[in-house]
Each structure stands twice: as C-alpha cells, then as structure tokens.
Amino acid sequence: GLGVQVARQAPPAPQAGPELQVRRLVVAAAVVDDLGAPRRLLAARRSRPAALAGRWELPGGKAEPGESPEQALHRELREELGVRVQLGAELPAADPAGWPLAPTLVMRVWWARLVDGDPRPLEDHDELRWLGADAWESVDWLAGDLPVVRALLAAR
Ligand code: 523
C-alpha cells in the first residue's frame, strides 16, 4: 500500500437537546376479572424505592432492549406476581408513545386477564388488592397512574 493510514473519525458527540432525549418504555397491566365487563382491578403497592413506597400502581416495569412491549409485560407479571395473563386491548393514550410518567419515562398499558396463578407480591410490592367496581380510585395511586386509572374507568 501507500503506507497512509486514515485516522478513524471519532463518533459525533451526543447532542443534549431535549428533542433527542430517548424515553424509556414502561409497560403495565390493568389486570381485571373479566375483559368484556371488568368489575375488579388489581392494584399493587410498591415497597421500593423509598420515594414510591406505599403508593399504588398498575403492575409492570421497564421493557428491556430487544423485547417487544407485550413480551416485557408478560415477563414483568410473571416475575412480580407469579401469574400468566391473557392480554386484551391496549388502553389508548393521547400520545401514541404512551402515558407520560416523567421526562424520560413513558408508559403503555394493556387490559389483562389472569389465566394461571394467584397473584402474590413476589418483588417490589408489599401488598396486592382487588379493587371492586366502585373502588378503582380508592387507593393512593402513583401520580402517573391516576390518569390511566381514570381512563380505564371511562373505558370499562
Ligand atoms: N412506574 C409508574 N407506574 C407504573 C409502573 C409499572 C412504573 O409510575 N404502573 C414508574 C416507577 C419507576 C419506573 O416507572 O419510576 C420504572 O418502574 P419499575 O421500577 O417498576 O421498573 P423495573 O422494575 O423494570 O425497573 P428497574 O428495577 O429500575 O430496572
């Protein structure tokens, strides 16, 4: 060769603009007794981190790279509650990306029905509660979950 080495260009520095901020996807389930005519909704009380402990949420968690949202939701419900579910429709959010939780977190929510197992608080929760038809707003939901629960009530 000519003995010339072309220096590899350093990759461009990441831009810090908010328009390029990547939002992590959280998936959660509205586990109900009947997908067609839901009466009871499963709520889970967080035991960690300290800032969220004692508040209630729709069970779920972060999707991992390479997982579809539905796969992530099945995995989270198996790990956290020890159950298998059948997923129903997604609860539509105003933003198709999902329900905003924080500047860097967006959540998508599916209706779900138990097909195997009794839900137990295996990780991250210290109590589970089936909320009756008139009691879906009766617990202290995480701020990001409250509008979701209201939309579930309106949609059921
Ligand atoms: N939320 C939330 N509502 C809700 C869920 C499932 C999660 O507001 N129904 C928030 C709480 C956390 C973040 O989303 O700030 C991630 O949820 P988490 O901790 O349940 O997800 P994990 O367990 O996958 O996250 P790591 O343990 O941090 O990996």
PDB file of C-alpha atoms and ligand atoms in Angstrom:
ATOM      1  CA  GLY A   1       0.000   0.000   0.000  1.00  0.00           C
ATOM      2  CA  LEU A   2       0.975   3.616   0.129  1.00  0.00           C
ATOM      3  CA  GLY A   3       1.683   3.481   3.825  1.00  0.00           C
ATOM      4  CA  VAL A   4      -1.045   6.014   4.512  1.00  0.00           C
ATOM      5  CA  GLN A   5      -3.267   5.436   7.473  1.00  0.00           C
ATOM      6  CA  VAL A   6      -6.561   7.213   7.512  1.00  0.00           C
ATOM      7  CA  ALA A   7      -7.458   8.109  11.045  1.00  0.00           C
ATOM      8  CA  ARG A   8     -10.852   6.796  12.079  1.00  0.00           C
ATOM      9  CA  GLN A   9     -13.150   9.646  12.819  1.00  0.00           C
ATOM     10  CA  ALA A  10     -14.329   9.896  16.380  1.00  0.00           C
ATOM     11  CA  PRO A  11     -18.098   9.409  16.633  1.00  0.00           C
ATOM     12  CA  PRO A  12     -20.018  12.660  16.922  1.00  0.00           C
ATOM     13  CA  ALA A  13     -20.638  13.777  20.481  1.00  0.00           C
ATOM     14  CA  PRO A  14     -24.178  13.039  21.615  1.00  0.00           C
ATOM     15  CA  GLN A  15     -26.465  16.035  21.454  1.00  0.00           C
ATOM     16  CA  ALA A  16     -28.088  17.108  24.669  1.00  0.00           C
ATOM     17  CA  GLY A  17     -31.170  18.727  23.155  1.00  0.00           C
ATOM     18  CA  PRO A  18     -34.486  17.625  24.653  1.00  0.00           C
ATOM     19  CA  GLU A  19     -35.761  16.731  21.186  1.00  0.00           C
ATOM     20  CA  LEU A  20     -33.209  13.902  21.122  1.00  0.00           C
ATOM     21  CA  GLN A  21     -33.945  12.650  24.613  1.00  0.00           C
ATOM     22  CA  VAL A  22     -34.758   8.957  24.491  1.00  0.00           C
ATOM     23  CA  ARG A  23     -37.694   7.967  26.642  1.00  0.00           C
ATOM     24  CA  ARG A  24     -37.562   4.591  28.333  1.00  0.00           C
ATOM     25  CA  LEU A  25     -40.689   2.480  27.835  1.00  0.00           C
ATOM     26  CA  VAL A  26     -42.537   1.189  30.884  1.00  0.00           C
ATOM     27  CA  VAL A  27     -45.321  -1.350  30.321  1.00  0.00           C
ATOM     28  CA  ALA A  28     -48.134  -2.023  32.776  1.00  0.00           C
ATOM     29  CA  ALA A  29     -51.279  -4.103  33.031  1.00  0.00           C
ATOM     30  CA  ALA A  30     -54.826  -3.370  34.098  1.00  0.00           C
ATOM     31  CA  VAL A  31     -55.476  -6.883  35.404  1.00  0.00           C
ATOM     32  CA  VAL A  32     -59.237  -7.312  35.674  1.00  0.00           C
ATOM     33  CA  ASP A  33     -61.602 -10.181  36.394  1.00  0.00           C
ATOM     34  CA  ASP A  34     -63.311 -10.036  33.007  1.00  0.00           C
ATOM     35  CA  LEU A  35     -62.002  -8.358  29.842  1.00  0.00           C
ATOM     36  CA  GLY A  36     -65.527  -7.910  28.498  1.00  0.00           C
ATOM     37  CA  ALA A  37     -67.158  -6.425  31.589  1.00  0.00           C
ATOM     38  CA  PRO A  38     -64.437  -5.612  34.127  1.00  0.00           C
ATOM     39  CA  ARG A  39     -65.500  -5.166  37.746  1.00  0.00           C
ATOM     40  CA  ARG A  40     -62.387  -5.800  39.839  1.00  0.00           C
ATOM     41  CA  LEU A  41     -58.987  -4.202  39.115  1.00  0.00           C
ATOM     42  CA  LEU A  42     -55.690  -5.418  40.590  1.00  0.00           C
ATOM     43  CA  ALA A  43     -53.610  -2.753  42.336  1.00  0.00           C
ATOM     44  CA  ALA A  44     -50.098  -3.297  43.705  1.00  0.00           C
ATOM     45  CA  ARG A  45     -48.436  -1.308  46.477  1.00  0.00           C
ATOM     46  CA  ARG A  46     -44.778  -0.511  45.883  1.00  0.00           C
ATOM     47  CA  SER A  47     -42.220  -1.374  48.526  1.00  0.00           C
ATOM     48  CA  ARG A  48     -39.297   0.355  46.805  1.00  0.00           C
ATOM     49  CA  PRO A  49     -37.693   2.748  46.086  1.00  0.00           C
ATOM     50  CA  ALA A  50     -38.346   4.811  49.216  1.00  0.00           C
ATOM     51  CA  ALA A  51     -39.735   7.718  47.180  1.00  0.00           C
ATOM     52  CA  LEU A  52     -42.501   5.496  45.749  1.00  0.00           C
ATOM     53  CA  ALA A  53     -43.015   3.070  48.656  1.00  0.00           C
ATOM     54  CA  GLY A  54     -46.593   2.909  49.896  1.00  0.00           C
ATOM     55  CA  ARG A  55     -48.068   4.250  46.650  1.00  0.00           C
ATOM     56  CA  TRP A  56     -50.144   2.013  44.400  1.00  0.00           C
ATOM     57  CA  GLU A  57     -49.525   1.152  40.756  1.00  0.00           C
ATOM     58  CA  LEU A  58     -50.633  -0.979  37.868  1.00  0.00           C
ATOM     59  CA  PRO A  59     -48.070  -3.809  37.917  1.00  0.00           C
ATOM     60  CA  GLY A  60     -45.383  -3.734  35.250  1.00  0.00           C
ATOM     61  CA  GLY A  61     -41.901  -2.405  34.631  1.00  0.00           C
ATOM     62  CA  LYS A  62     -39.340  -1.351  32.078  1.00  0.00           C
ATOM     63  CA  ALA A  63     -39.109  -3.081  28.717  1.00  0.00           C
ATOM     64  CA  GLU A  64     -35.599  -4.375  28.078  1.00  0.00           C
ATOM     65  CA  PRO A  65     -33.784  -3.818  24.773  1.00  0.00           C
ATOM     66  CA  GLY A  66     -34.858  -6.420  22.225  1.00  0.00           C
ATOM     67  CA  GLU A  67     -38.137  -7.233  23.957  1.00  0.00           C
ATOM     68  CA  SER A  68     -41.500  -6.351  22.487  1.00  0.00           C
ATOM     69  CA  PRO A  69     -43.704  -4.397  24.892  1.00  0.00           C
ATOM     70  CA  GLU A  70     -46.047  -7.383  25.209  1.00  0.00           C
ATOM     71  CA  GLN A  71     -43.149  -9.762  25.942  1.00  0.00           C
ATOM     72  CA  ALA A  72     -41.889  -7.357  28.588  1.00  0.00           C
ATOM     73  CA  LEU A  73     -45.316  -7.201  30.193  1.00  0.00           C
ATOM     74  CA  HIS A  74     -45.666 -10.988  30.353  1.00  0.00           C
ATOM     75  CA  ARG A  75     -42.182 -11.223  31.907  1.00  0.00           C
ATOM     76  CA  GLU A  76     -42.854  -8.495  34.488  1.00  0.00           C
ATOM     77  CA  LEU A  77     -46.153 -10.056  35.575  1.00  0.00           C
ATOM     78  CA  ARG A  78     -44.537 -13.485  35.908  1.00  0.00           C
ATOM     79  CA  GLU A  79     -41.595 -12.083  37.918  1.00  0.00           C
ATOM     80  CA  GLU A  80     -43.558  -9.672  40.110  1.00  0.00           C
ATOM     81  CA  LEU A  81     -46.829 -11.539  40.655  1.00  0.00           C
ATOM     82  CA  GLY A  82     -46.164 -15.144  39.601  1.00  0.00           C
ATOM     83  CA  VAL A  83     -49.020 -15.161  37.109  1.00  0.00           C
ATOM     84  CA  ARG A  84     -49.684 -15.750  33.440  1.00  0.00           C
ATOM     85  CA  VAL A  85     -52.152 -13.432  31.739  1.00  0.00           C
ATOM     86  CA  GLN A  86     -54.009 -13.034  28.511  1.00  0.00           C
ATOM     87  CA  LEU A  87     -53.569  -9.501  27.192  1.00  0.00           C
ATOM     88  CA  GLY A  88     -56.548  -7.618  25.836  1.00  0.00           C
ATOM     89  CA  ALA A  89     -56.572  -4.277  24.048  1.00  0.00           C
ATOM     90  CA  GLU A  90     -54.117  -1.515  24.777  1.00  0.00           C
ATOM     91  CA  LEU A  91     -55.615   1.469  26.597  1.00  0.00           C
ATOM     92  CA  PRO A  92     -55.112   4.286  24.098  1.00  0.00           C
ATOM     93  CA  ALA A  93     -53.180   7.329  25.335  1.00  0.00           C
ATOM     94  CA  ALA A  94     -53.389  10.849  23.908  1.00  0.00           C
ATOM     95  CA  ASP A  95     -49.760  10.467  22.794  1.00  0.00           C
ATOM     96  CA  PRO A  96     -49.327   7.249  20.780  1.00  0.00           C
ATOM     97  CA  ALA A  97     -45.961   6.815  22.524  1.00  0.00           C
ATOM     98  CA  GLY A  98     -47.899   6.265  25.740  1.00  0.00           C
ATOM     99  CA  TRP A  99     -48.743   7.894  29.049  1.00  0.00           C
ATOM    100  CA  PRO A 100     -46.107  10.331  30.332  1.00  0.00           C
ATOM    101  CA  LEU A 101     -44.552   9.327  33.672  1.00  0.00           C
ATOM    102  CA  ALA A 102     -41.506  11.571  33.733  1.00  0.00           C
ATOM    103  CA  PRO A 103     -39.405  13.463  31.152  1.00  0.00           C
ATOM    104  CA  THR A 104     -37.546  10.238  30.400  1.00  0.00           C
ATOM    105  CA  LEU A 105     -40.291   7.648  31.002  1.00  0.00           C
ATOM    106  CA  VAL A 106     -43.413   6.825  29.043  1.00  0.00           C
ATOM    107  CA  MET A 107     -45.872   4.045  29.907  1.00  0.00           C
ATOM    108  CA  ARG A 108     -48.086   1.834  27.743  1.00  0.00           C
ATOM    109  CA  VAL A 109     -50.962  -0.052  29.363  1.00  0.00           C
ATOM    110  CA  TRP A 110     -52.874  -3.170  28.355  1.00  0.00           C
ATOM    111  CA  TRP A 111     -56.015  -4.732  29.753  1.00  0.00           C
ATOM    112  CA  ALA A 112     -55.233  -8.213  31.021  1.00  0.00           C
ATOM    113  CA  ARG A 113     -56.973 -11.239  32.496  1.00  0.00           C
ATOM    114  CA  LEU A 114     -55.431 -13.950  34.668  1.00  0.00           C
ATOM    115  CA  VAL A 115     -55.056 -17.326  33.027  1.00  0.00           C
ATOM    116  CA  ASP A 116     -52.759 -19.030  35.543  1.00  0.00           C
ATOM    117  CA  GLY A 117     -51.674 -18.415  39.126  1.00  0.00           C
ATOM    118  CA  ASP A 118     -52.890 -16.385  42.089  1.00  0.00           C
ATOM    119  CA  PRO A 119     -51.129 -13.018  42.187  1.00  0.00           C
ATOM    120  CA  ARG A 120     -48.606 -12.728  45.026  1.00  0.00           C
ATOM    121  CA  PRO A 121     -46.293  -9.772  45.793  1.00  0.00           C
ATOM    122  CA  LEU A 122     -43.042 -11.548  44.850  1.00  0.00           C
ATOM    123  CA  GLU A 123     -40.858  -8.471  44.232  1.00  0.00           C
ATOM    124  CA  ASP A 124     -41.141  -4.700  44.528  1.00  0.00           C
ATOM    125  CA  HIS A 125     -44.610  -4.865  46.169  1.00  0.00           C
ATOM    126  CA  ASP A 126     -45.746  -5.486  49.742  1.00  0.00           C
ATOM    127  CA  GLU A 127     -49.484  -5.695  49.135  1.00  0.00           C
ATOM    128  CA  LEU A 128     -51.897  -6.513  46.343  1.00  0.00           C
ATOM    129  CA  ARG A 129     -55.544  -5.524  46.376  1.00  0.00           C
ATOM    130  CA  TRP A 130     -58.509  -6.312  44.147  1.00  0.00           C
ATOM    131  CA  LEU A 131     -60.460  -3.069  43.872  1.00  0.00           C
ATOM    132  CA  GLY A 132     -64.199  -3.536  43.496  1.00  0.00           C
ATOM    133  CA  ALA A 133     -66.311  -1.881  40.819  1.00  0.00           C
ATOM    134  CA  ASP A 134     -66.806   1.342  42.788  1.00  0.00           C
ATOM    135  CA  ALA A 135     -63.351   1.455  44.354  1.00  0.00           C
ATOM    136  CA  TRP A 136     -60.899   1.846  41.488  1.00  0.00           C
ATOM    137  CA  GLU A 137     -59.862   5.302  42.747  1.00  0.00           C
ATOM    138  CA  SER A 138     -59.803   4.293  46.419  1.00  0.00           C
ATOM    139  CA  VAL A 139     -56.036   3.813  46.749  1.00  0.00           C
ATOM    140  CA  ASP A 140     -53.189   6.315  46.635  1.00  0.00           C
ATOM    141  CA  TRP A 141     -52.087   5.752  43.032  1.00  0.00           C
ATOM    142  CA  LEU A 142     -48.710   6.946  41.778  1.00  0.00           C
ATOM    143  CA  ALA A 143     -49.155  10.307  40.065  1.00  0.00           C
ATOM    144  CA  GLY A 144     -48.571   8.847  36.620  1.00  0.00           C
ATOM    145  CA  ASP A 145     -51.071   6.023  37.162  1.00  0.00           C
ATOM    146  CA  LEU A 146     -54.016   8.154  38.306  1.00  0.00           C
ATOM    147  CA  PRO A 147     -54.953   9.494  34.836  1.00  0.00           C
ATOM    148  CA  VAL A 148     -54.579   5.970  33.499  1.00  0.00           C
ATOM    149  CA  VAL A 149     -56.977   4.590  36.107  1.00  0.00           C
ATOM    150  CA  ARG A 150     -59.460   7.350  35.266  1.00  0.00           C
ATOM    151  CA  ALA A 151     -59.238   6.420  31.585  1.00  0.00           C
ATOM    152  CA  LEU A 152     -59.730   2.749  32.500  1.00  0.00           C
ATOM    153  CA  LEU A 153     -62.868   3.703  34.435  1.00  0.00           C
ATOM    154  CA  ALA A 154     -64.173   5.691  31.476  1.00  0.00           C
ATOM    155  CA  ALA A 155     -63.410   2.865  29.050  1.00  0.00           C
ATOM    156  CA  ARG A 156     -64.711  -0.131  31.004  1.00  0.00           C
TER     157      ARG A 156
HETATM  158  N1  523 B   1     -43.912   3.326  37.122  1.00  0.00           N
HETATM  159  C1  523 B   1     -45.084   4.033  37.327  1.00  0.00           C
HETATM  160  N2  523 B   1     -46.250   3.361  37.236  1.00  0.00           N
HETATM  161  C2  523 B   1     -46.306   2.020  36.967  1.00  0.00           C
HETATM  162  C3  523 B   1     -45.098   1.302  36.762  1.00  0.00           C
HETATM  163  C4  523 B   1     -45.098  -0.162  36.464  1.00  0.00           C
HETATM  164  C5  523 B   1     -43.907   2.004  36.844  1.00  0.00           C
HETATM  165  O1  523 B   1     -45.076   5.264  37.570  1.00  0.00           O
HETATM  166  N3  523 B   1     -47.522   1.437  36.890  1.00  0.00           N
HETATM  167  C6  523 B   1     -42.610   4.029  37.215  1.00  0.00           C
HETATM  168  C7  523 B   1     -41.912   3.760  38.504  1.00  0.00           C
HETATM  169  C8  523 B   1     -40.465   3.841  38.140  1.00  0.00           C
HETATM  170  C9  523 B   1     -40.410   3.453  36.669  1.00  0.00           C
HETATM  171  O2  523 B   1     -41.746   3.583  36.191  1.00  0.00           O
HETATM  172  O3  523 B   1     -40.060   5.204  38.245  1.00  0.00           O
HETATM  173  C10 523 B   1     -39.871   2.057  36.415  1.00  0.00           C
HETATM  174  O4  523 B   1     -40.745   1.135  37.029  1.00  0.00           O
HETATM  175  P1  523 B   1     -40.186  -0.143  37.798  1.00  0.00           P
HETATM  176  O5  523 B   1     -39.189   0.280  38.833  1.00  0.00           O
HETATM  177  O6  523 B   1     -41.356  -0.934  38.249  1.00  0.00           O
HETATM  178  O7  523 B   1     -39.493  -0.913  36.623  1.00  0.00           O
HETATM  179  P2  523 B   1     -38.352  -2.001  36.723  1.00  0.00           P
HETATM  180  O8  523 B   1     -38.587  -2.853  37.929  1.00  0.00           O
HETATM  181  O9  523 B   1     -38.264  -2.667  35.404  1.00  0.00           O
HETATM  182  O10 523 B   1     -37.121  -1.031  36.929  1.00  0.00           O
HETATM  183  P3  523 B   1     -35.666  -1.302  37.486  1.00  0.00           P
HETATM  184  O11 523 B   1     -35.815  -2.211  38.666  1.00  0.00           O
HETATM  185  O12 523 B   1     -35.241   0.091  37.842  1.00  0.00           O
HETATM  186  O13 523 B   1     -34.918  -1.864  36.331  1.00  0.00           O
END
